[in-house]
mmCIF file with all atom_site columns, C-alpha atoms in Angstrom:
data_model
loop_
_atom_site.group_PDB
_atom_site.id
_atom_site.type_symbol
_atom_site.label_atom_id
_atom_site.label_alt_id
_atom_site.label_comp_id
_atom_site.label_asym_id
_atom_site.label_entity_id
_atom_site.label_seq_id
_atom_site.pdbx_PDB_ins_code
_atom_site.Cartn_x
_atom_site.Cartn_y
_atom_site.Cartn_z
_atom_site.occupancy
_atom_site.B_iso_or_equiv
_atom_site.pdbx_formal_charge
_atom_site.auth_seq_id
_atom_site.auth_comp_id
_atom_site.auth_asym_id
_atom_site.auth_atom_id
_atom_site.pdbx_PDB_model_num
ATOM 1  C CA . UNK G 1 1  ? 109.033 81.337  94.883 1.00 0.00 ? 1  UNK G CA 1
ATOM 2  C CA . UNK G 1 2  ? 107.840 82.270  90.906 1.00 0.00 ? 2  UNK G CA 1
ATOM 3  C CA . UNK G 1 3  ? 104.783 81.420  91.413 1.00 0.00 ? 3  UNK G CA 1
ATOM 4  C CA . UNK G 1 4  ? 104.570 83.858  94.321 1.00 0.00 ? 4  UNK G CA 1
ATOM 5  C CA . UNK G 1 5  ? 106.359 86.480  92.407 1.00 0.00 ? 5  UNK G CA 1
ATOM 6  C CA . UNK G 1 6  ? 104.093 85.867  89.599 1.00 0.00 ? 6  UNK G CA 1
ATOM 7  C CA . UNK G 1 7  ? 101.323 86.360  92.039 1.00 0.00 ? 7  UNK G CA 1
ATOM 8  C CA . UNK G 1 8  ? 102.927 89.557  93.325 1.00 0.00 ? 8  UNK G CA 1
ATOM 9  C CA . UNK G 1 9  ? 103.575 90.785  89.526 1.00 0.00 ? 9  UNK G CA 1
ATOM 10 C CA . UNK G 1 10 ? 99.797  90.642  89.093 1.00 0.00 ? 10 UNK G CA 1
ATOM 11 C CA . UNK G 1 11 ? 98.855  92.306  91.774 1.00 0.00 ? 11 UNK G CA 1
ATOM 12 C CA . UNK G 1 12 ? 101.027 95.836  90.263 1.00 0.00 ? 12 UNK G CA 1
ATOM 13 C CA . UNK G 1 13 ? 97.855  95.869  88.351 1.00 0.00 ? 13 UNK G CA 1
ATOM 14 C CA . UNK G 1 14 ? 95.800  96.851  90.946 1.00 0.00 ? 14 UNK G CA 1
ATOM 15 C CA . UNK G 1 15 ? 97.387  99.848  92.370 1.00 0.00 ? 15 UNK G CA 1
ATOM 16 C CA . UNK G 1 16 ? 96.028  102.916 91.930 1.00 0.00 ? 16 UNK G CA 1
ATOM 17 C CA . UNK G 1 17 ? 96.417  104.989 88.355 1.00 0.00 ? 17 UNK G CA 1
ATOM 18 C CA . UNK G 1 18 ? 98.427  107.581 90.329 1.00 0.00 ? 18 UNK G CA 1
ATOM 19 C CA . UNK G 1 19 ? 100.704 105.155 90.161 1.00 0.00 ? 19 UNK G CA 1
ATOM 20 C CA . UNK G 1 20 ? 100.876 104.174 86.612 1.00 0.00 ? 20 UNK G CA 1
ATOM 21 C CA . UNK G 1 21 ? 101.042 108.333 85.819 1.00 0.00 ? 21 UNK G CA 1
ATOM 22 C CA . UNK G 1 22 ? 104.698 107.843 86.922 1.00 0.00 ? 22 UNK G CA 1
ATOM 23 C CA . UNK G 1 23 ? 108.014 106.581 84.645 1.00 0.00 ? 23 UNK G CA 1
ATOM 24 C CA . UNK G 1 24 ? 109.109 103.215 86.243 1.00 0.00 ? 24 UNK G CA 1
ATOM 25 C CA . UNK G 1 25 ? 112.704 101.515 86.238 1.00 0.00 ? 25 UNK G CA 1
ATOM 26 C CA . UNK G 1 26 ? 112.690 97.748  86.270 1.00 0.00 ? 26 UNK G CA 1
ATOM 27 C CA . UNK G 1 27 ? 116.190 96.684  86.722 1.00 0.00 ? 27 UNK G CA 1
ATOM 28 C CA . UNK G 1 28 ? 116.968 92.679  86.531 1.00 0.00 ? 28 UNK G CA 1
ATOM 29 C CA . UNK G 1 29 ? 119.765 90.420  86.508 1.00 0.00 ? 29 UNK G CA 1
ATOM 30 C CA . UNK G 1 30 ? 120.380 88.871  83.291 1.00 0.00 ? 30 UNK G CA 1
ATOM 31 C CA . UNK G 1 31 ? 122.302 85.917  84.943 1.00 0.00 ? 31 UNK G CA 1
ATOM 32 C CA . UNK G 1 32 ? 119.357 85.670  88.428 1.00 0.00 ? 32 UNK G CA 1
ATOM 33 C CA . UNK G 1 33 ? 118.821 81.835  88.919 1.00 0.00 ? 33 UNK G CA 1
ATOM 34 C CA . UNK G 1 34 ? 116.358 82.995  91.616 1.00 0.00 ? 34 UNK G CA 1
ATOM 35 C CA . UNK G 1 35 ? 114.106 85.073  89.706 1.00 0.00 ? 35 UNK G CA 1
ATOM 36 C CA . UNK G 1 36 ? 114.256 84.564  85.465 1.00 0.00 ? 36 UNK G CA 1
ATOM 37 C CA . UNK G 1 37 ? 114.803 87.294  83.461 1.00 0.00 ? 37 UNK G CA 1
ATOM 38 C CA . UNK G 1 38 ? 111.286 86.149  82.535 1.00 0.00 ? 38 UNK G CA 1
ATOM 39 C CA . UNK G 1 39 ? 109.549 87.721  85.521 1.00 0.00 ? 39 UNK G CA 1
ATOM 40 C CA . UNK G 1 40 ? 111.306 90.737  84.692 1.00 0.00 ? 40 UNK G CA 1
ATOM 41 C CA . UNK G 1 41 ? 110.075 91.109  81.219 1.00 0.00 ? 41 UNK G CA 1
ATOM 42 C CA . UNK G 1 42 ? 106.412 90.161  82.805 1.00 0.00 ? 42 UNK G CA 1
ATOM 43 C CA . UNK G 1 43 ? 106.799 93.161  85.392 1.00 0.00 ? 43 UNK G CA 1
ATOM 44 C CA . UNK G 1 44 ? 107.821 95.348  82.678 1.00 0.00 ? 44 UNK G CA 1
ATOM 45 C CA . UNK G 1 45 ? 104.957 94.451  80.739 1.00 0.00 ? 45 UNK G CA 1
ATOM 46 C CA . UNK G 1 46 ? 102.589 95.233  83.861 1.00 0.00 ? 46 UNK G CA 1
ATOM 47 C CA . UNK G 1 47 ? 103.391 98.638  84.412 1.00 0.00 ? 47 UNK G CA 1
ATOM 48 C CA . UNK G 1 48 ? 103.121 101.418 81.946 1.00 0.00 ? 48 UNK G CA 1
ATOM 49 C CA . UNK G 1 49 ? 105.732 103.846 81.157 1.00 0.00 ? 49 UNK G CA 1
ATOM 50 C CA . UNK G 1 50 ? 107.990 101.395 82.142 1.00 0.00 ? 50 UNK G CA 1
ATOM 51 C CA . UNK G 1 51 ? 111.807 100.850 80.929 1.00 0.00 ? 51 UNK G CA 1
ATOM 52 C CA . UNK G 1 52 ? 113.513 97.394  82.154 1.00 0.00 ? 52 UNK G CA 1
ATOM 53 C CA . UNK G 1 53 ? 117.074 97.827  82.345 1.00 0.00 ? 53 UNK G CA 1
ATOM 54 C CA . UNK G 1 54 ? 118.779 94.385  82.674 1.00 0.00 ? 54 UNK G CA 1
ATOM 55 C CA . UNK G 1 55 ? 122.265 94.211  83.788 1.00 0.00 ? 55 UNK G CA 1
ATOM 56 C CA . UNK G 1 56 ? 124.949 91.436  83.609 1.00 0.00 ? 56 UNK G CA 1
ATOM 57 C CA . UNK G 1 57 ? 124.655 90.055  86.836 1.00 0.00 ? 57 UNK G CA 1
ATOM 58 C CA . UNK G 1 58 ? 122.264 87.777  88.720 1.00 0.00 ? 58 UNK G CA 1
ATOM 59 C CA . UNK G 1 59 ? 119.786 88.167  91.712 1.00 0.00 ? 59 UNK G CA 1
ATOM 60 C CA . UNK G 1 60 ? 121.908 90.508  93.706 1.00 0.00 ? 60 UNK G CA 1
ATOM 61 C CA . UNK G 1 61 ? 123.059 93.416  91.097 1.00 0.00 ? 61 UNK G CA 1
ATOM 62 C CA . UNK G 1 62 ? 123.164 95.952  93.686 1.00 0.00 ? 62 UNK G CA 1
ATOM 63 C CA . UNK G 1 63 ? 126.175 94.155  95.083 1.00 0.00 ? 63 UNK G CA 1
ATOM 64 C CA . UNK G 1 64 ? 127.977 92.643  92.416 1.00 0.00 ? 64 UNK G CA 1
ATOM 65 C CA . UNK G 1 65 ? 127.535 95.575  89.892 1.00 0.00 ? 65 UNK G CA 1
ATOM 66 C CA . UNK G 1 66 ? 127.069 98.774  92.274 1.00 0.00 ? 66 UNK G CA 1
ATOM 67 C CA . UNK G 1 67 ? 128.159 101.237 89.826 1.00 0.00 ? 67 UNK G CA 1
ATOM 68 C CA . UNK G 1 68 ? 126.398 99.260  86.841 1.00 0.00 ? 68 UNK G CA 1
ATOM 69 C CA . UNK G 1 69 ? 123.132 99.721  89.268 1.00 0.00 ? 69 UNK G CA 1
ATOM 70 C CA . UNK G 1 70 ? 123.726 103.061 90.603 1.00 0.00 ? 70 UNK G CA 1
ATOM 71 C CA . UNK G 1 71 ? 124.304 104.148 86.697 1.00 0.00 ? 71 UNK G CA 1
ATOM 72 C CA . UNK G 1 72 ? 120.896 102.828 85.991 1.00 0.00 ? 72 UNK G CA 1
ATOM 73 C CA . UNK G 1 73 ? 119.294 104.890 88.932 1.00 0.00 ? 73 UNK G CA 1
ATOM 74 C CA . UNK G 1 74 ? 121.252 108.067 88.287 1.00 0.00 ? 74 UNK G CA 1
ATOM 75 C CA . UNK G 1 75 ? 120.363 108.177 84.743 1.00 0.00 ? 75 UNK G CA 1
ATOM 76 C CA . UNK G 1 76 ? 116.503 107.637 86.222 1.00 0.00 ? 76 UNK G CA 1
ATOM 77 C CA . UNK G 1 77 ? 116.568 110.432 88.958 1.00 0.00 ? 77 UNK G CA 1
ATOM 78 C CA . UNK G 1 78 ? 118.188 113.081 85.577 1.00 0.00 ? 78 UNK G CA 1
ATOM 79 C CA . UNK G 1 79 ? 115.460 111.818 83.355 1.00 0.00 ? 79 UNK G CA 1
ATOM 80 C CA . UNK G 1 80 ? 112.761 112.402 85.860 1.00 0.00 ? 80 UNK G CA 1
ATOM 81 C CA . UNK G 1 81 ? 114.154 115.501 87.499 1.00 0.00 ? 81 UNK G CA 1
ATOM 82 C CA . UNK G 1 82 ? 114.848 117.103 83.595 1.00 0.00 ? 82 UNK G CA 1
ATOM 83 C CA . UNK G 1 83 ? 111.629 115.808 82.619 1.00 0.00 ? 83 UNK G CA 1
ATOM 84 C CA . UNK G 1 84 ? 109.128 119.125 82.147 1.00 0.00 ? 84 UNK G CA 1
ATOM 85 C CA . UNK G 1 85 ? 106.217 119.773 84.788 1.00 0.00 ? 85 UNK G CA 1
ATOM 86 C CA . UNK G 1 86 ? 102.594 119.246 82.924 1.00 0.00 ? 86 UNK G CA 1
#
């Protein structure tokens, strides 16, 4: 399954730069036995203007930390919505 994400990571590089004009959010479980923190740091590194936010949770950190996760997305949205128009 790592080896696929891995696979899946690389591919980011391929999109479009439309796509890398945009601020990013990568949000990862510190504690995910599923997918290393690793792979998050590796995303991260793929995609400019990127921030990776890890919380203290594993694979699922939209369930066991909602209000850790929806703090992480709130504080996106206000930082791209505040952000001036070019």
């Amino acid at each position: 399954m790592v080896q696929f994400h891995y696979a899946r990571v690389r591919s980011v590089q391929s999109y479009s730069r439309a796509v890398y004009a945009h601020a990013h959010r990568v949000v990862w479980g510190k504690k995910d036995i599923v997918i290393p923190l690793s792979a998050g740091s590796a995303t991260h590194d793929a995609i400019a203007r990127s921030r990776l936010e890890i919380l203290e949770t594993g694979h699922m950190f939209f369930l066991s930390d909602p209000y850790g996760f929806f703090a992480v997305v709130e504080q996106f949205l206000q930082s791209v919505v505040l952000q001036p128009s070019s």
